[in-house]
């Protein structure tokens, strides 16, 4: 039985992980913390994790939790390993959900067992859909780079070839360029269209909760359905508390959450 008291059944449909277990407990959602080893941000991030240990929340990591995380042996640093250890330990006490962001590569290929449920694109839990967001709202060039950088070929090169460090430098430079471009343009209209399209689908979710875009953005429809983008944790240490029973989302600085 799961910590929420319901047996989990998982399906995988076109890159979307789907759990048929109902969502009951409140959740803390964390997006875009971009944690770097040896920084004050990393210290505060793990302080937040220690706080979570003493709460009853389930936890959803919506991607880009680490600044550049290549989940291949010999590439991971101590901060990333400590995070995995925390997730593996805490999933015995709460549900730990993880979405692999566009700054994270092959984490699920090597560490899926550290999380209660995880996906690289979308994760459907009952009537709630979680997504990082970069694969849904992206230019063609980003989609091509995303496909290549997460492909089996890239995994093989990173793991076995001596010049793999040059691949990592290319990935990092491309991410920095895209991140800079994103700070100058927030795709509000594209997100609204995505919201409209998703909620028009058969068996649509009641809530769609997204990271990646580093800015709070909410659409509450007349039919009660919710579409929301989380702000980046790295900017203000802001999280969201989500009550799935009432479809209610509250953005807060984590230290102010009871």
GROMACS .gro file of C-alpha atoms in nm:
model
  258
    1UNK     CA    1   0.000   0.000   0.000
    2UNK     CA    2   0.118   0.352  -0.067
    3UNK     CA    3   0.167   0.609   0.212
    4UNK     CA    4  -0.158   0.768   0.096
    5UNK     CA    5  -0.343   0.445   0.163
    6UNK     CA    6  -0.408   0.347  -0.201
    7UNK     CA    7  -0.245   0.085  -0.418
    8UNK     CA    8  -0.059   0.251  -0.705
    9UNK     CA    9  -0.105   0.124  -1.060
   10UNK     CA   10   0.123   0.276  -1.323
   11UNK     CA   11   0.071   0.308  -1.697
   12UNK     CA   12   0.300   0.471  -1.954
   13UNK     CA   13   0.139   0.639  -2.254
   14UNK     CA   14   0.348   0.828  -2.513
   15UNK     CA   15   0.603   0.958  -2.266
   16UNK     CA   16   0.347   1.032  -1.995
   17UNK     CA   17   0.358   0.834  -1.672
   18UNK     CA   18   0.008   0.777  -1.542
   19UNK     CA   19  -0.083   0.664  -1.191
   20UNK     CA   20  -0.434   0.541  -1.126
   21UNK     CA   21  -0.395   0.595  -0.752
   22UNK     CA   22  -0.607   0.875  -0.607
   23UNK     CA   23  -0.430   1.179  -0.466
   24UNK     CA   24  -0.531   1.252  -0.109
   25UNK     CA   25  -0.262   1.425   0.096
   26UNK     CA   26  -0.151   1.781   0.050
   27UNK     CA   27   0.165   1.834  -0.151
   28UNK     CA   28   0.460   2.067  -0.153
   29UNK     CA   29   0.565   2.153  -0.509
   30UNK     CA   30   0.921   2.266  -0.585
   31UNK     CA   31   1.043   2.382  -0.925
   32UNK     CA   32   1.365   2.520  -1.073
   33UNK     CA   33   1.585   2.532  -0.765
   34UNK     CA   34   1.897   2.493  -0.985
   35UNK     CA   35   2.103   2.378  -0.689
   36UNK     CA   36   2.482   2.402  -0.725
   37UNK     CA   37   2.727   2.223  -0.499
   38UNK     CA   38   2.904   2.443  -0.244
   39UNK     CA   39   2.664   2.738  -0.266
   40UNK     CA   40   2.441   2.911  -0.012
   41UNK     CA   41   2.147   2.806  -0.226
   42UNK     CA   42   2.242   2.441  -0.175
   43UNK     CA   43   2.261   2.490   0.202
   44UNK     CA   44   1.916   2.649   0.210
   45UNK     CA   45   1.773   2.381  -0.018
   46UNK     CA   46   1.881   2.103   0.216
   47UNK     CA   47   1.755   2.305   0.511
   48UNK     CA   48   1.415   2.296   0.341
   49UNK     CA   49   1.442   1.920   0.292
   50UNK     CA   50   1.512   1.876   0.664
   51UNK     CA   51   1.202   2.084   0.738
   52UNK     CA   52   0.995   1.863   0.508
   53UNK     CA   53   1.099   1.556   0.706
   54UNK     CA   54   0.891   1.686   0.998
   55UNK     CA   55   0.577   1.751   0.793
   56UNK     CA   56   0.305   1.528   0.649
   57UNK     CA   57   0.328   1.664   0.294
   58UNK     CA   58   0.396   1.459  -0.015
   59UNK     CA   59   0.657   1.628  -0.235
   60UNK     CA   60   0.667   1.699  -0.609
   61UNK     CA   61   0.994   1.808  -0.771
   62UNK     CA   62   0.894   1.968  -1.102
   63UNK     CA   63   1.235   1.961  -1.267
   64UNK     CA   64   1.561   2.156  -1.287
   65UNK     CA   65   1.623   2.079  -0.923
   66UNK     CA   66   1.997   2.068  -0.992
   67UNK     CA   67   2.171   2.321  -1.216
   68UNK     CA   68   2.335   2.059  -1.437
   69UNK     CA   69   2.272   1.699  -1.338
   70UNK     CA   70   2.403   1.419  -1.553
   71UNK     CA   71   2.286   1.105  -1.381
   72UNK     CA   72   2.566   0.892  -1.523
   73UNK     CA   73   2.830   0.727  -1.301
   74UNK     CA   74   3.137   0.952  -1.253
   75UNK     CA   75   2.946   1.272  -1.338
   76UNK     CA   76   2.739   1.315  -1.023
   77UNK     CA   77   2.862   1.535  -0.739
   78UNK     CA   78   2.808   1.495  -0.364
   79UNK     CA   79   2.512   1.734  -0.360
   80UNK     CA   80   2.325   1.532  -0.620
   81UNK     CA   81   2.405   1.207  -0.438
   82UNK     CA   82   2.281   1.356  -0.109
   83UNK     CA   83   1.955   1.457  -0.276
   84UNK     CA   84   1.906   1.103  -0.408
   85UNK     CA   85   1.974   0.961  -0.064
   86UNK     CA   86   1.713   1.195   0.084
   87UNK     CA   87   1.453   1.093  -0.173
   88UNK     CA   88   1.523   0.723  -0.126
   89UNK     CA   89   1.489   0.756   0.250
   90UNK     CA   90   1.185   0.984   0.253
   91UNK     CA   91   0.981   0.784   0.003
   92UNK     CA   92   0.932   0.539   0.289
   93UNK     CA   93   0.737   0.811   0.472
   94UNK     CA   94   0.569   1.011   0.195
   95UNK     CA   95   0.517   1.011  -0.180
   96UNK     CA   96   0.815   1.161  -0.365
   97UNK     CA   97   0.737   1.257  -0.727
   98UNK     CA   98   1.007   1.371  -0.969
   99UNK     CA   99   0.997   1.527  -1.316
  100UNK     CA  100   1.326   1.534  -1.505
  101UNK     CA  101   1.385   1.890  -1.631
  102UNK     CA  102   1.587   2.020  -1.922
  103UNK     CA  103   1.889   2.071  -1.692
  104UNK     CA  104   1.881   1.705  -1.586
  105UNK     CA  105   1.995   1.415  -1.800
  106UNK     CA  106   1.957   1.038  -1.752
  107UNK     CA  107   1.862   1.074  -1.387
  108UNK     CA  108   1.568   0.841  -1.430
  109UNK     CA  109   1.773   0.598  -1.637
  110UNK     CA  110   1.992   0.531  -1.332
  111UNK     CA  111   1.791   0.641  -1.028
  112UNK     CA  112   1.418   0.589  -1.090
  113UNK     CA  113   1.405   0.367  -0.781
  114UNK     CA  114   1.482   0.669  -0.560
  115UNK     CA  115   1.136   0.814  -0.627
  116UNK     CA  116   0.784   0.694  -0.564
  117UNK     CA  117   0.692   0.786  -0.922
  118UNK     CA  118   0.881   0.979  -1.187
  119UNK     CA  119   0.874   1.081  -1.551
  120UNK     CA  120   1.076   1.278  -1.804
  121UNK     CA  121   0.779   1.458  -1.963
  122UNK     CA  122   0.445   1.445  -1.784
  123UNK     CA  123   0.322   1.266  -1.475
  124UNK     CA  124  -0.051   1.210  -1.426
  125UNK     CA  125  -0.158   1.132  -1.069
  126UNK     CA  126  -0.532   1.084  -1.048
  127UNK     CA  127  -0.691   1.408  -1.173
  128UNK     CA  128  -0.366   1.608  -1.155
  129UNK     CA  129  -0.108   1.641  -1.431
  130UNK     CA  130   0.244   1.755  -1.350
  131UNK     CA  131   0.494   1.865  -1.613
  132UNK     CA  132   0.827   2.040  -1.629
  133UNK     CA  133   0.703   2.233  -1.932
  134UNK     CA  134   1.000   2.258  -2.167
  135UNK     CA  135   0.878   1.986  -2.403
  136UNK     CA  136   0.528   2.135  -2.434
  137UNK     CA  137   0.616   2.502  -2.501
  138UNK     CA  138   0.935   2.512  -2.703
  139UNK     CA  139   1.084   2.619  -3.033
  140UNK     CA  140   1.182   2.352  -3.283
  141UNK     CA  141   1.551   2.406  -3.209
  142UNK     CA  142   1.496   2.332  -2.840
  143UNK     CA  143   1.299   2.020  -2.923
  144UNK     CA  144   1.583   1.896  -3.145
  145UNK     CA  145   1.846   1.970  -2.881
  146UNK     CA  146   1.632   1.808  -2.613
  147UNK     CA  147   1.589   1.495  -2.824
  148UNK     CA  148   1.961   1.471  -2.898
  149UNK     CA  149   2.088   1.549  -2.547
  150UNK     CA  150   1.860   1.286  -2.389
  151UNK     CA  151   1.904   1.023  -2.658
  152UNK     CA  152   2.061   0.676  -2.614
  153UNK     CA  153   2.352   0.797  -2.830
  154UNK     CA  154   2.424   1.088  -2.594
  155UNK     CA  155   2.402   0.850  -2.299
  156UNK     CA  156   2.653   0.615  -2.463
  157UNK     CA  157   2.894   0.899  -2.545
  158UNK     CA  158   2.874   1.046  -2.196
  159UNK     CA  159   2.933   0.714  -2.030
  160UNK     CA  160   3.206   0.560  -2.241
  161UNK     CA  161   3.399   0.807  -2.458
  162UNK     CA  162   3.699   1.007  -2.330
  163UNK     CA  163   3.592   1.329  -2.507
  164UNK     CA  164   3.253   1.331  -2.336
  165UNK     CA  165   3.348   1.642  -2.139
  166UNK     CA  166   3.318   1.842  -2.462
  167UNK     CA  167   2.955   1.724  -2.488
  168UNK     CA  168   2.892   1.848  -2.136
  169UNK     CA  169   3.040   2.190  -2.219
  170UNK     CA  170   2.815   2.212  -2.525
  171UNK     CA  171   2.510   2.119  -2.318
  172UNK     CA  172   2.594   2.377  -2.053
  173UNK     CA  173   2.657   2.656  -2.307
  174UNK     CA  174   2.331   2.583  -2.486
  175UNK     CA  175   2.135   2.582  -2.160
  176UNK     CA  176   2.285   2.915  -2.056
  177UNK     CA  177   2.194   3.069  -2.391
  178UNK     CA  178   1.837   2.944  -2.373
  179UNK     CA  179   1.799   3.053  -2.011
  180UNK     CA  180   1.911   3.406  -2.098
  181UNK     CA  181   1.662   3.423  -2.385
  182UNK     CA  182   1.380   3.301  -2.161
  183UNK     CA  183   1.432   3.582  -1.910
  184UNK     CA  184   1.337   3.835  -2.177
  185UNK     CA  185   1.017   3.669  -2.293
  186UNK     CA  186   0.748   3.493  -2.092
  187UNK     CA  187   0.521   3.283  -2.320
  188UNK     CA  188   0.193   3.368  -2.151
  189UNK     CA  189  -0.019   3.340  -2.464
  190UNK     CA  190   0.135   3.002  -2.556
  191UNK     CA  191   0.073   2.874  -2.205
  192UNK     CA  192  -0.290   2.987  -2.223
  193UNK     CA  193  -0.334   2.799  -2.552
  194UNK     CA  194  -0.173   2.488  -2.405
  195UNK     CA  195  -0.412   2.514  -2.110
  196UNK     CA  196  -0.714   2.546  -2.339
  197UNK     CA  197  -0.602   2.255  -2.557
  198UNK     CA  198  -0.529   2.020  -2.265
  199UNK     CA  199  -0.856   2.086  -2.087
  200UNK     CA  200  -1.049   2.017  -2.407
  201UNK     CA  201  -0.915   1.661  -2.428
  202UNK     CA  202  -1.124   1.361  -2.322
  203UNK     CA  203  -1.051   1.261  -1.962
  204UNK     CA  204  -0.865   1.588  -1.908
  205UNK     CA  205  -0.701   1.653  -1.573
  206UNK     CA  206  -0.864   1.885  -1.322
  207UNK     CA  207  -0.531   2.053  -1.253
  208UNK     CA  208  -0.213   2.106  -1.459
  209UNK     CA  209   0.090   2.218  -1.257
  210UNK     CA  210   0.410   2.318  -1.436
  211UNK     CA  211   0.765   2.441  -1.375
  212UNK     CA  212   1.038   2.562  -1.613
  213UNK     CA  213   0.921   2.918  -1.685
  214UNK     CA  214   1.049   3.081  -1.364
  215UNK     CA  215   0.740   3.294  -1.311
  216UNK     CA  216   0.412   3.254  -1.126
  217UNK     CA  217   0.125   3.220  -1.372
  218UNK     CA  218  -0.226   3.096  -1.292
  219UNK     CA  219  -0.543   3.033  -1.488
  220UNK     CA  220  -0.851   2.940  -1.286
  221UNK     CA  221  -1.133   2.841  -1.521
  222UNK     CA  222  -1.504   2.887  -1.456
  223UNK     CA  223  -1.544   2.510  -1.446
  224UNK     CA  224  -1.299   2.499  -1.153
  225UNK     CA  225  -1.004   2.356  -1.342
  226UNK     CA  226  -0.663   2.497  -1.256
  227UNK     CA  227  -0.357   2.563  -1.469
  228UNK     CA  228  -0.053   2.701  -1.285
  229UNK     CA  229   0.317   2.766  -1.343
  230UNK     CA  230   0.542   2.781  -1.040
  231UNK     CA  231   0.803   3.051  -0.982
  232UNK     CA  232   1.166   2.940  -0.963
  233UNK     CA  233   1.272   2.833  -0.614
  234UNK     CA  234   1.622   2.965  -0.680
  235UNK     CA  235   1.495   3.324  -0.707
  236UNK     CA  236   1.299   3.353  -0.382
  237UNK     CA  237   1.280   3.004  -0.222
  238UNK     CA  238   0.910   3.003  -0.307
  239UNK     CA  239   0.714   2.679  -0.321
  240UNK     CA  240   0.351   2.591  -0.376
  241UNK     CA  241   0.126   2.399  -0.139
  242UNK     CA  242  -0.139   2.204  -0.327
  243UNK     CA  243  -0.454   2.052  -0.179
  244UNK     CA  244  -0.580   1.801  -0.439
  245UNK     CA  245  -0.909   1.741  -0.260
  246UNK     CA  246  -1.009   2.107  -0.300
  247UNK     CA  247  -0.799   2.179  -0.609
  248UNK     CA  248  -0.642   2.468  -0.416
  249UNK     CA  249  -0.291   2.604  -0.475
  250UNK     CA  250  -0.108   2.849  -0.250
  251UNK     CA  251   0.229   3.007  -0.333
  252UNK     CA  252   0.446   3.066  -0.027
  253UNK     CA  253   0.804   3.116   0.088
  254UNK     CA  254   0.877   2.772   0.232
  255UNK     CA  255   0.975   2.905   0.576
  256UNK     CA  256   0.624   3.051   0.620
  257UNK     CA  257   0.445   2.720   0.559
  258UNK     CA  258   0.306   2.542   0.863
   0.00000   0.00000   0.00000
